[in-house]
CSV table of C-alpha atoms and ligand atoms in Angstrom, one decimal:
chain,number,residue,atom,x,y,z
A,1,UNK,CA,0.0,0.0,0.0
A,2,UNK,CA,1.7,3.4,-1.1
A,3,UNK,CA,2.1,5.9,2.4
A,4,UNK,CA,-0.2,8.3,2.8
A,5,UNK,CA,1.8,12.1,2.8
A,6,UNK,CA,1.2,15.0,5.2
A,7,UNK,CA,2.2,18.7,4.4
A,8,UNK,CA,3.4,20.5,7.4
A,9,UNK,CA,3.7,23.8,7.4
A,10,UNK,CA,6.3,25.4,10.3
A,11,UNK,CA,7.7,21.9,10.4
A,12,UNK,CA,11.7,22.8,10.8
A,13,UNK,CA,11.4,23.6,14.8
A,14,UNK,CA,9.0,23.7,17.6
A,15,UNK,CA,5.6,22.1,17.4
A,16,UNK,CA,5.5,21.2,13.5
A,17,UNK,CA,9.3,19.4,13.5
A,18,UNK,CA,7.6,17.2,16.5
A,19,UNK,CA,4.0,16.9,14.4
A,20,UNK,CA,6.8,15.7,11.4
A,21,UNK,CA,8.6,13.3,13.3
A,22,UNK,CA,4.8,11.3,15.7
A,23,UNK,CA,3.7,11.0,11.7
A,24,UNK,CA,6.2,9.2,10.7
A,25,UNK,CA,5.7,6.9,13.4
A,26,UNK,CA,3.0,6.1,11.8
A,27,UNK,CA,4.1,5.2,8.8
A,28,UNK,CA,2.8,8.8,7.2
A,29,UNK,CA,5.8,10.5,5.1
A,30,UNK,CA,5.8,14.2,4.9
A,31,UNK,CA,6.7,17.2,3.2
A,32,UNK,CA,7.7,20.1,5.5
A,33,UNK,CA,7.7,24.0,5.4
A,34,UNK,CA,10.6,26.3,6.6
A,35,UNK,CA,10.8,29.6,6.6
A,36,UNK,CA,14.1,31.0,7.5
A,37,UNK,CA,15.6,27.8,9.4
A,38,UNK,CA,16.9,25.6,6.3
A,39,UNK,CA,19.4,23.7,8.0
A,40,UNK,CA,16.9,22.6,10.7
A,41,UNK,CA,14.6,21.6,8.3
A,42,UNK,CA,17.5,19.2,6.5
A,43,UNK,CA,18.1,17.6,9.9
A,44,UNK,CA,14.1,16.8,10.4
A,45,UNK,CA,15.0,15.4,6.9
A,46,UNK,CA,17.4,13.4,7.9
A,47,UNK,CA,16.0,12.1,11.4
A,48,UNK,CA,12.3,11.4,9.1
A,49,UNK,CA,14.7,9.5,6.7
A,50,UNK,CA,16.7,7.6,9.4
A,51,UNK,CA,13.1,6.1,10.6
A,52,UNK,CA,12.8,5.0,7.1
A,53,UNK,CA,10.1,7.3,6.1
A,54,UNK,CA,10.1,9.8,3.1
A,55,UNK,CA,10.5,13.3,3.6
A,56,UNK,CA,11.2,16.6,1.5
A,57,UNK,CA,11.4,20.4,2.8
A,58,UNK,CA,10.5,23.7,0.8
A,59,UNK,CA,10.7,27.1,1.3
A,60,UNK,CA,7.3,28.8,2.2
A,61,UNK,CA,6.4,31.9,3.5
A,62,UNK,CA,2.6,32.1,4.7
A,63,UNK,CA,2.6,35.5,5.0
A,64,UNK,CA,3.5,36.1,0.9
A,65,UNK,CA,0.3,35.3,-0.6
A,66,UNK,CA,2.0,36.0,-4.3
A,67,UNK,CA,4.1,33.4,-3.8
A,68,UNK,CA,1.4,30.1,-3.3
A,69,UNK,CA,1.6,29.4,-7.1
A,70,UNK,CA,5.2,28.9,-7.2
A,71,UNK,CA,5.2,26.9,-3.8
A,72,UNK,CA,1.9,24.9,-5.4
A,73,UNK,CA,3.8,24.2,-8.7
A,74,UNK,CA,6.9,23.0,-6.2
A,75,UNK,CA,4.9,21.3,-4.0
A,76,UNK,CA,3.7,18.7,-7.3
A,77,UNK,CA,7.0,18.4,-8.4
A,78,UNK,CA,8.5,17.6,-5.3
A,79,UNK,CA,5.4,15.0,-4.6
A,80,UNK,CA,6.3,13.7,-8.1
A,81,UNK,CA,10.2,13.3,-8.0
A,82,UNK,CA,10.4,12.0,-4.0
A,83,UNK,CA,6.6,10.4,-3.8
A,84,UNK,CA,5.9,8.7,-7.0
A,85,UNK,CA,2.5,10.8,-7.0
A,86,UNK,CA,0.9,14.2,-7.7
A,87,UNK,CA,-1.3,14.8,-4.8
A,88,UNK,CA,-1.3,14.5,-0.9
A,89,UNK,CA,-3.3,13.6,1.8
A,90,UNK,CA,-3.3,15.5,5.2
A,91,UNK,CA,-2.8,19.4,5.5
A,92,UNK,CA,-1.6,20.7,8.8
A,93,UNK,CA,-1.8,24.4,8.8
A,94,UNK,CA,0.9,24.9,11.7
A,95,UNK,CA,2.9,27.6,11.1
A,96,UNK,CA,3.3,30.7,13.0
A,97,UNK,CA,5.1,33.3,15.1
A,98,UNK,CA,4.0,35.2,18.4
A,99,UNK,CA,4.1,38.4,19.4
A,100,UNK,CA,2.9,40.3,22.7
A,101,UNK,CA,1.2,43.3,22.0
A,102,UNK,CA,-1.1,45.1,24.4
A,103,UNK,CA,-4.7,46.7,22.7
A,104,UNK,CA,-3.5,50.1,23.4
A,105,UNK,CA,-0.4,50.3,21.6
A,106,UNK,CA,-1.0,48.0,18.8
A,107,UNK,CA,-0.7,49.7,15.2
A,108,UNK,CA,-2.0,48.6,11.7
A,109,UNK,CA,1.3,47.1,10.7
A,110,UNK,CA,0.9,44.4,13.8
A,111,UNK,CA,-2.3,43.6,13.0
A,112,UNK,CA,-1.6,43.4,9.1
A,113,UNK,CA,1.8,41.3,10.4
A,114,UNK,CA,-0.5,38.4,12.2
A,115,UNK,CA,-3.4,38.8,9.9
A,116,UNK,CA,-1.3,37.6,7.3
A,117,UNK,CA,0.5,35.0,8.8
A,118,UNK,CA,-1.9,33.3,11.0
A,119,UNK,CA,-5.7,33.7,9.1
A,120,UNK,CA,-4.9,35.3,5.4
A,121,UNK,CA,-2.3,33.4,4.7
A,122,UNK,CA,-3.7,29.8,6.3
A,123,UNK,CA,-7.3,30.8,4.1
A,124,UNK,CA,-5.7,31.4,1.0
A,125,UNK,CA,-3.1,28.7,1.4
A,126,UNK,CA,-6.0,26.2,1.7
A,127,UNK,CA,-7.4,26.7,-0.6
A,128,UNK,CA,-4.6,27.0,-3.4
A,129,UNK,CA,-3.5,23.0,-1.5
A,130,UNK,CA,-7.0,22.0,-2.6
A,131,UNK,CA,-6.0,21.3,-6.1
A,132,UNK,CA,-3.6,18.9,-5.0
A,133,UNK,CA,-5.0,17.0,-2.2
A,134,UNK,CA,-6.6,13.7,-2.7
A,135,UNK,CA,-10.2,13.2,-1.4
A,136,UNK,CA,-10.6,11.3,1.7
A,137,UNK,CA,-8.1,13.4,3.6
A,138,UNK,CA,-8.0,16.1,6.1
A,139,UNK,CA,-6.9,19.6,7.2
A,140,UNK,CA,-5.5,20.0,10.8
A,141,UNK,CA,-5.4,24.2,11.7
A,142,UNK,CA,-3.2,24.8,14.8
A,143,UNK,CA,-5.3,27.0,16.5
A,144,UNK,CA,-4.2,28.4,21.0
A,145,UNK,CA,-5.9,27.9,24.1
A,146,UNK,CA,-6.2,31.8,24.1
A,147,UNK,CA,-8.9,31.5,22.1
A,148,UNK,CA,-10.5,30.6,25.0
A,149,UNK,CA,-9.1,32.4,28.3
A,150,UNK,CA,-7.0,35.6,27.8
A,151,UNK,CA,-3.4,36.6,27.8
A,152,UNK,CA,-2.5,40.3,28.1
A,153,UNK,CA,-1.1,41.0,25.0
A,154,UNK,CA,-2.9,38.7,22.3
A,155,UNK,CA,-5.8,40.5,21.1
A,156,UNK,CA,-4.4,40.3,18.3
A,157,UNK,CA,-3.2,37.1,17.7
A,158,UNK,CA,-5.6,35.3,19.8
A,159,UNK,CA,-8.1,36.9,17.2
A,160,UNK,CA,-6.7,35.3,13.9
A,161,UNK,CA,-6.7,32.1,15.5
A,162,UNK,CA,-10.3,32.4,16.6
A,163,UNK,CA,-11.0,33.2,12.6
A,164,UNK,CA,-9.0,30.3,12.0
A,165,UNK,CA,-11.7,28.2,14.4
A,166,UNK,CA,-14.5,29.7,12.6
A,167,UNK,CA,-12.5,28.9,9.3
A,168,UNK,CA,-12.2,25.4,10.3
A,169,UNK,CA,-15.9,24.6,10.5
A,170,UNK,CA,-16.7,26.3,7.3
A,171,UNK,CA,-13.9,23.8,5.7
A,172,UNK,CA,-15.8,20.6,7.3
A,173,UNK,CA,-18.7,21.8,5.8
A,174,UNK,CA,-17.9,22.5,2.3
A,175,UNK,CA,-15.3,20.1,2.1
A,176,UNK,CA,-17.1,17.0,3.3
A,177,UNK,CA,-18.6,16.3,-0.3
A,178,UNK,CA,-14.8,14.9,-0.8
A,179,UNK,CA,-14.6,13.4,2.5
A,180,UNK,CA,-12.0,15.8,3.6
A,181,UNK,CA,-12.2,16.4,7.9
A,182,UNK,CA,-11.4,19.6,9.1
A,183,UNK,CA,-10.4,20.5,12.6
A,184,UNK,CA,-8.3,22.7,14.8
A,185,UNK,CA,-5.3,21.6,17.6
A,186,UNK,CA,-5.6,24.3,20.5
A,187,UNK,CA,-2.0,23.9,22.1
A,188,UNK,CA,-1.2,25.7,25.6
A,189,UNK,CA,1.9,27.4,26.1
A,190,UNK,CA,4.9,25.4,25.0
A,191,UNK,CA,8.4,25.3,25.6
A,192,UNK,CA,9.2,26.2,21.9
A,193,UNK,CA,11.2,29.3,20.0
A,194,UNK,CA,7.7,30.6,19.9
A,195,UNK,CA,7.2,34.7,20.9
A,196,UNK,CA,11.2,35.1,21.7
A,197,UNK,CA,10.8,31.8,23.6
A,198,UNK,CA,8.8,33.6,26.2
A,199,UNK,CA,8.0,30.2,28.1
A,200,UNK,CA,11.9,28.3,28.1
A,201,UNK,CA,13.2,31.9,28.8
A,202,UNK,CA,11.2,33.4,31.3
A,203,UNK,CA,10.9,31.2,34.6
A,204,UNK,CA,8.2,33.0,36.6
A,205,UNK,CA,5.7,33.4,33.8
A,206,UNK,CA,6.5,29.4,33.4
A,207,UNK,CA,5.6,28.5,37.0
A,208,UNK,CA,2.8,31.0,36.7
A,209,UNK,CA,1.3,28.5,33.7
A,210,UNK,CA,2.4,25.9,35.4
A,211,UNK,CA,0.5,26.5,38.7
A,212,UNK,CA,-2.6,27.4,36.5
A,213,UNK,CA,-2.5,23.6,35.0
A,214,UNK,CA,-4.4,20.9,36.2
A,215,UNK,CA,-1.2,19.0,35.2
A,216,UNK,CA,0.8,20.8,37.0
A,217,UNK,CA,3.1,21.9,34.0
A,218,UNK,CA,3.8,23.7,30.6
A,219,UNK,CA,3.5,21.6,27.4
A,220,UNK,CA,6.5,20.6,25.5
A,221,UNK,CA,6.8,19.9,21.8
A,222,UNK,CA,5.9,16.2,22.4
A,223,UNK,CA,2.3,16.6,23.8
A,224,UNK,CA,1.5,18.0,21.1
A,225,UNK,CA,2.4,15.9,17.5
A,226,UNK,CA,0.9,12.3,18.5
A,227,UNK,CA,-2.3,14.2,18.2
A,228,UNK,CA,-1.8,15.3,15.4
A,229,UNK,CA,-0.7,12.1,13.9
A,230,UNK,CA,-3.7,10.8,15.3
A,231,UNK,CA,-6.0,12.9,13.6
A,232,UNK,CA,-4.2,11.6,10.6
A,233,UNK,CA,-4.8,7.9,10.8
A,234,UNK,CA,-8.0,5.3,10.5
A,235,UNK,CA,-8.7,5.8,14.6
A,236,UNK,CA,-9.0,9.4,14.1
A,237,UNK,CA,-11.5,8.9,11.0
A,238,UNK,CA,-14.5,10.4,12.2
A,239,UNK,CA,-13.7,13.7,14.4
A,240,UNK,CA,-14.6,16.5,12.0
A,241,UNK,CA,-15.1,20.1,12.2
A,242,UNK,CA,-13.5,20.1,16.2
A,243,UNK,CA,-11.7,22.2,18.8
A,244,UNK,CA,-9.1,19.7,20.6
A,245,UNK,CA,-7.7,21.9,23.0
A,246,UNK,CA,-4.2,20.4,24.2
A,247,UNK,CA,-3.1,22.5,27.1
A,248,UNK,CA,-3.1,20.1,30.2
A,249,UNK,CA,-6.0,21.2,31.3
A,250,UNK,CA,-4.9,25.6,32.0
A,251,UNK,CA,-7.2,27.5,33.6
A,252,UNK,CA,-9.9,25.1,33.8
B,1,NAP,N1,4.5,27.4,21.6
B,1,NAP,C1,3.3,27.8,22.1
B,1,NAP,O1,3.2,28.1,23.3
B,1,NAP,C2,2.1,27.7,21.2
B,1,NAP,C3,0.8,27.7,21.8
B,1,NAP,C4,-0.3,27.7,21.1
B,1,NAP,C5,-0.2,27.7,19.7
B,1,NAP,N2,1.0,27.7,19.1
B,1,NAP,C6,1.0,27.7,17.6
B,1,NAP,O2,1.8,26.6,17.2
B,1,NAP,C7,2.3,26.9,15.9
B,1,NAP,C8,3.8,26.5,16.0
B,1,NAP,O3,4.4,27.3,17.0
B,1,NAP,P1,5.8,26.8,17.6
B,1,NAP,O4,5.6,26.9,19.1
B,1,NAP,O5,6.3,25.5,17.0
B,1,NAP,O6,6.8,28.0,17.2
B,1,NAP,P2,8.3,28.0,16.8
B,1,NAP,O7,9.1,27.0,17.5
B,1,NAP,O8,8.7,29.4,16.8
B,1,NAP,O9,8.3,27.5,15.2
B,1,NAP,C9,7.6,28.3,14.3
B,1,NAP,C10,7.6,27.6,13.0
B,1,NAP,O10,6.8,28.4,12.1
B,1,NAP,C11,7.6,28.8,11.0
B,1,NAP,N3,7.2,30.1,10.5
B,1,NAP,C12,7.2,31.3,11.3
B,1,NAP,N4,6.7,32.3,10.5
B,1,NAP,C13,6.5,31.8,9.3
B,1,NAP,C14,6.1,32.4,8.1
B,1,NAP,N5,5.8,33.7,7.9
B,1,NAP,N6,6.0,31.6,7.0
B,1,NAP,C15,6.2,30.3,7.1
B,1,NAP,N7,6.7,29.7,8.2
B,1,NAP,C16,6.8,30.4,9.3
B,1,NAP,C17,9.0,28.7,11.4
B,1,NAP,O11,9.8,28.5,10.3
B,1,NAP,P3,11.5,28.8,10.3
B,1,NAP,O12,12.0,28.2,11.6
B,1,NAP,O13,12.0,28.1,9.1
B,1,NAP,O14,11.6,30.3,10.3
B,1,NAP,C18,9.0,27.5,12.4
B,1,NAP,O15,9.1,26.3,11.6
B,1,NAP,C19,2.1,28.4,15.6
B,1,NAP,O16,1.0,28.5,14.8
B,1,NAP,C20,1.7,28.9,17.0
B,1,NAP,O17,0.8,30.0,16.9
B,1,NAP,C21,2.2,27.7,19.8
């Protein structure tokens, strides 16, 4: 039976080189995104390719719309050269950077920043992948738990992941006719590169978190990708158009 493939956006550090690595576990070979991290994206390469998966990385920037063409027209090539086949199955919409910005100070040029990474981009990106996903598939958005408590600081980013939610249902919806599922992964904070590393680099607002969760800690990388590679296999067949929020139970 050929391997199904997953396309990972973000997947050279953090949360999408750990969603890259729990899917080929599970036998799923992938083709990952990097933005400015090439050398990190060869070595998830090569650790994919020492579990004797398939695995290919490309150069994408979510936030450059102008550019989805050119990364579509890769995209098939590099499915065709490395796969042996023209389309793909699973779509995780990961990708993404944080930035603390309090209501009052925020300016058009932050909000155009995060629009355009996290809901823009993510939309538009979608739906240029649609052309070259097989039916029977499905889209994973990596959404945050401050969609649903709030952080100082994230109005704006905590708002173009709650589009993204919204998003989500729309593409369970419209995209069931193909029998393509559609949810969204809500991690809690994570001990990732993510917003300057705020959580690795800033002990008290760690413990803070920490305190705040029923299990007693912050997530790591690790919590986060077997879910993701769950959502991606026969088990996880049937949950469509969800919320799975991953945070260890924070501010419950
Ligand atoms: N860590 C957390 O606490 C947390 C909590 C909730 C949700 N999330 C979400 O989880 C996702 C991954 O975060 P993370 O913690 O893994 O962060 P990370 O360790 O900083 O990694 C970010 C990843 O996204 C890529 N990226 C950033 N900006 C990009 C752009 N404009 N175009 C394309 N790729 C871009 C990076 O590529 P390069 O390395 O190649 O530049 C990298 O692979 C994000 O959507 C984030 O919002 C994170």
């Amino acid at each position: 039976m050929t391997a199904k493939i997953a396309v990972v956006t973000g997947g050279s550090r953090g949360l999408g080189r750990n969603m890259a690595m729990r899917l080929a576990e599970k036998g799923i070979d992938t083709v990952i995104t990097y933005n400015t991290k090439k050398d990190e994206a060869k070595s998830v390469l090569f650790e994919i390719e020492s579990q004797g998966r398939k695995a290919a990385a490309l150069h994408l920037d979510v936030s450059d719309l102008r550019s989805f063409d050119k990364f579509s027209a890769e995209l098939t090539q590099t499915l065709k050269d490395n796969f042996g086949t023209d389309k793909f199955d699973f779509l995780v919409n990961n990708a993404g950077m944080g930035a603390t910005i309090p209501f009052a100070s925020a300016t058009e040029d932050d909000f155009d920043r995060l629009l355009n990474v996290h809901f823009k981009g993510v939309y538009f990106l979608t739906q240029k992948m649609l052309a070259v996903m097989n039916d029977g598939g499905s889209i994973i958005n990596i959404s945050t738990g401050t969609t649903r408590f709030c952080n100082p600081g994230y109005s704006i980013y905590a708002s173009m992941k709650g589009a993204i939610e919204i998003f989500t249902k729309y593409l369970a919806k419209e995209l069931g006719p193909r029998k393509i599922a559609a949810n969204v992964v809500a991690p809690g904070a994570t001990e990732t590169d993510f917003n300057n590393a705020v959580i690795r680099s800033n002990p008290e607002i760690k413990s803070r978190i920490a305190q705040n969760t029923a299990l007693g800690r912050v997530g790591q990388a690790e919590d986060i990708g077997g879910i993701i590679a769950f959502l991606c296999t026969e088990d996880g067949r049937w949950i469509n158009g969800q919320r799975i929020e991953a945070t260890g139970g924070v501010w419950l």
